[in-house]
């Protein structure tokens, strides 16, 4: 669990473009490419037909449910971005929030299998 969390955090880290910071925002359209490139996710989901649905309806995070229709294995992928979704990038959030959320999920992962 810890290794998977670390891998996910690394995948979502900022990509520097000049002096600006850009984030790769996951969508129902591009999340399959992300999963295909992530060996650990492919190992968890195995081979088979996948169904992706965005289930997050909040103002901050992007949350997706990914199901393997043949094995019934389901995972949740959550992406935290540094701004309010409802306001686009106009309402930036404190980036320490991302670290606190990551640490909280780490603690949760240690408690729950």
mmCIF file with all atom_site columns, C-alpha atoms in Angstrom, residues 24-93:
data_model
loop_
_atom_site.group_PDB
_atom_site.id
_atom_site.type_symbol
_atom_site.label_atom_id
_atom_site.label_alt_id
_atom_site.label_comp_id
_atom_site.label_asym_id
_atom_site.label_entity_id
_atom_site.label_seq_id
_atom_site.pdbx_PDB_ins_code
_atom_site.Cartn_x
_atom_site.Cartn_y
_atom_site.Cartn_z
_atom_site.occupancy
_atom_site.B_iso_or_equiv
_atom_site.pdbx_formal_charge
_atom_site.auth_seq_id
_atom_site.auth_comp_id
_atom_site.auth_asym_id
_atom_site.auth_atom_id
_atom_site.pdbx_PDB_model_num
ATOM 1  C CA . UNK A 1 24 ? -1.519  16.606 -15.449 1.00 0.00 ? 24 UNK A CA 1
ATOM 2  C CA . UNK A 1 25 ? -5.242  16.548 -14.729 1.00 0.00 ? 25 UNK A CA 1
ATOM 3  C CA . UNK A 1 26 ? -6.863  13.131 -14.947 1.00 0.00 ? 26 UNK A CA 1
ATOM 4  C CA . UNK A 1 27 ? -10.130 12.735 -16.831 1.00 0.00 ? 27 UNK A CA 1
ATOM 5  C CA . UNK A 1 28 ? -12.304 9.764  -17.793 1.00 0.00 ? 28 UNK A CA 1
ATOM 6  C CA . UNK A 1 29 ? -10.717 10.082 -21.231 1.00 0.00 ? 29 UNK A CA 1
ATOM 7  C CA . UNK A 1 30 ? -7.021  10.078 -20.305 1.00 0.00 ? 30 UNK A CA 1
ATOM 8  C CA . UNK A 1 31 ? -6.981  7.974  -17.128 1.00 0.00 ? 31 UNK A CA 1
ATOM 9  C CA . UNK A 1 32 ? -6.647  4.750  -19.144 1.00 0.00 ? 32 UNK A CA 1
ATOM 10 C CA . UNK A 1 33 ? -3.322  5.993  -20.558 1.00 0.00 ? 33 UNK A CA 1
ATOM 11 C CA . UNK A 1 34 ? -2.183  6.729  -17.005 1.00 0.00 ? 34 UNK A CA 1
ATOM 12 C CA . UNK A 1 35 ? -3.199  3.239  -15.841 1.00 0.00 ? 35 UNK A CA 1
ATOM 13 C CA . UNK A 1 36 ? -1.526  1.569  -18.828 1.00 0.00 ? 36 UNK A CA 1
ATOM 14 C CA . UNK A 1 37 ? 1.771   3.309  -18.007 1.00 0.00 ? 37 UNK A CA 1
ATOM 15 C CA . UNK A 1 38 ? 1.632   2.447  -14.294 1.00 0.00 ? 38 UNK A CA 1
ATOM 16 C CA . UNK A 1 39 ? 2.925   -1.098 -13.794 1.00 0.00 ? 39 UNK A CA 1
ATOM 17 C CA . UNK A 1 40 ? 1.577   -1.403 -10.241 1.00 0.00 ? 40 UNK A CA 1
ATOM 18 C CA . UNK A 1 41 ? -1.925  -0.375 -11.256 1.00 0.00 ? 41 UNK A CA 1
ATOM 19 C CA . UNK A 1 42 ? -1.872  -2.837 -14.163 1.00 0.00 ? 42 UNK A CA 1
ATOM 20 C CA . UNK A 1 43 ? -0.770  -5.599 -11.759 1.00 0.00 ? 43 UNK A CA 1
ATOM 21 C CA . UNK A 1 44 ? -3.652  -4.805 -9.408  1.00 0.00 ? 44 UNK A CA 1
ATOM 22 C CA . UNK A 1 45 ? -6.275  -4.528 -12.145 1.00 0.00 ? 45 UNK A CA 1
ATOM 23 C CA . UNK A 1 46 ? -4.944  -7.460 -14.210 1.00 0.00 ? 46 UNK A CA 1
ATOM 24 C CA . UNK A 1 47 ? -5.940  -7.905 -17.841 1.00 0.00 ? 47 UNK A CA 1
ATOM 25 C CA . UNK A 1 48 ? -9.502  -7.357 -18.904 1.00 0.00 ? 48 UNK A CA 1
ATOM 26 C CA . UNK A 1 49 ? -12.023 -4.731 -19.841 1.00 0.00 ? 49 UNK A CA 1
ATOM 27 C CA . UNK A 1 50 ? -11.953 -1.707 -17.565 1.00 0.00 ? 50 UNK A CA 1
ATOM 28 C CA . UNK A 1 51 ? -14.775 0.711  -16.829 1.00 0.00 ? 51 UNK A CA 1
ATOM 29 C CA . UNK A 1 52 ? -13.926 4.183  -15.532 1.00 0.00 ? 52 UNK A CA 1
ATOM 30 C CA . UNK A 1 53 ? -16.344 6.564  -13.904 1.00 0.00 ? 53 UNK A CA 1
ATOM 31 C CA . UNK A 1 54 ? -15.615 9.887  -12.250 1.00 0.00 ? 54 UNK A CA 1
ATOM 32 C CA . UNK A 1 55 ? -17.349 9.682  -8.886  1.00 0.00 ? 55 UNK A CA 1
ATOM 33 C CA . UNK A 1 56 ? -16.027 12.844 -7.281  1.00 0.00 ? 56 UNK A CA 1
ATOM 34 C CA . UNK A 1 57 ? -18.522 15.643 -7.150  1.00 0.00 ? 57 UNK A CA 1
ATOM 35 C CA . UNK A 1 58 ? -16.670 17.882 -4.729  1.00 0.00 ? 58 UNK A CA 1
ATOM 36 C CA . UNK A 1 59 ? -15.030 21.225 -5.216  1.00 0.00 ? 59 UNK A CA 1
ATOM 37 C CA . UNK A 1 60 ? -11.436 20.113 -4.771  1.00 0.00 ? 60 UNK A CA 1
ATOM 38 C CA . UNK A 1 61 ? -10.424 16.565 -5.788  1.00 0.00 ? 61 UNK A CA 1
ATOM 39 C CA . UNK A 1 62 ? -10.839 14.413 -8.867  1.00 0.00 ? 62 UNK A CA 1
ATOM 40 C CA . UNK A 1 63 ? -11.969 10.908 -7.860  1.00 0.00 ? 63 UNK A CA 1
ATOM 41 C CA . UNK A 1 64 ? -12.370 7.962  -10.231 1.00 0.00 ? 64 UNK A CA 1
ATOM 42 C CA . UNK A 1 65 ? -13.680 4.442  -9.792  1.00 0.00 ? 65 UNK A CA 1
ATOM 43 C CA . UNK A 1 66 ? -11.898 1.942  -12.042 1.00 0.00 ? 66 UNK A CA 1
ATOM 44 C CA . UNK A 1 67 ? -13.438 -1.533 -12.360 1.00 0.00 ? 67 UNK A CA 1
ATOM 45 C CA . UNK A 1 68 ? -12.178 -4.626 -14.111 1.00 0.00 ? 68 UNK A CA 1
ATOM 46 C CA . UNK A 1 69 ? -15.403 -6.041 -15.534 1.00 0.00 ? 69 UNK A CA 1
ATOM 47 C CA . UNK A 1 70 ? -14.008 -9.574 -15.757 1.00 0.00 ? 70 UNK A CA 1
ATOM 48 C CA . UNK A 1 71 ? -12.327 -9.934 -12.342 1.00 0.00 ? 71 UNK A CA 1
ATOM 49 C CA . UNK A 1 72 ? -14.553 -7.509 -10.388 1.00 0.00 ? 72 UNK A CA 1
ATOM 50 C CA . UNK A 1 73 ? -11.420 -5.836 -8.991  1.00 0.00 ? 73 UNK A CA 1
ATOM 51 C CA . UNK A 1 74 ? -12.123 -2.170 -8.267  1.00 0.00 ? 74 UNK A CA 1
ATOM 52 C CA . UNK A 1 75 ? -9.781  0.625  -7.283  1.00 0.00 ? 75 UNK A CA 1
ATOM 53 C CA . UNK A 1 76 ? -10.305 4.290  -6.507  1.00 0.00 ? 76 UNK A CA 1
ATOM 54 C CA . UNK A 1 77 ? -7.903  6.868  -7.910  1.00 0.00 ? 77 UNK A CA 1
ATOM 55 C CA . UNK A 1 78 ? -7.970  10.271 -6.249  1.00 0.00 ? 78 UNK A CA 1
ATOM 56 C CA . UNK A 1 79 ? -6.125  13.287 -7.577  1.00 0.00 ? 79 UNK A CA 1
ATOM 57 C CA . UNK A 1 80 ? -5.745  16.382 -5.443  1.00 0.00 ? 80 UNK A CA 1
ATOM 58 C CA . UNK A 1 81 ? -5.072  19.599 -7.324  1.00 0.00 ? 81 UNK A CA 1
ATOM 59 C CA . UNK A 1 82 ? -3.905  22.914 -5.866  1.00 0.00 ? 82 UNK A CA 1
ATOM 60 C CA . UNK A 1 83 ? -7.064  24.850 -6.768  1.00 0.00 ? 83 UNK A CA 1
ATOM 61 C CA . UNK A 1 84 ? -10.831 24.707 -6.409  1.00 0.00 ? 84 UNK A CA 1
ATOM 62 C CA . UNK A 1 85 ? -12.359 22.717 -9.241  1.00 0.00 ? 85 UNK A CA 1
ATOM 63 C CA . UNK A 1 86 ? -15.458 24.895 -9.346  1.00 0.00 ? 86 UNK A CA 1
ATOM 64 C CA . UNK A 1 87 ? -13.383 28.058 -9.966  1.00 0.00 ? 87 UNK A CA 1
ATOM 65 C CA . UNK A 1 88 ? -10.733 26.588 -12.217 1.00 0.00 ? 88 UNK A CA 1
ATOM 66 C CA . UNK A 1 89 ? -7.300  27.889 -11.375 1.00 0.00 ? 89 UNK A CA 1
ATOM 67 C CA . UNK A 1 90 ? -8.636  31.210 -10.114 1.00 0.00 ? 90 UNK A CA 1
ATOM 68 C CA . UNK A 1 91 ? -8.967  30.014 -6.518  1.00 0.00 ? 91 UNK A CA 1
ATOM 69 C CA . UNK A 1 92 ? -5.591  28.526 -5.607  1.00 0.00 ? 92 UNK A CA 1
ATOM 70 C CA . UNK A 1 93 ? -5.288  26.422 -2.453  1.00 0.00 ? 93 UNK A CA 1
#
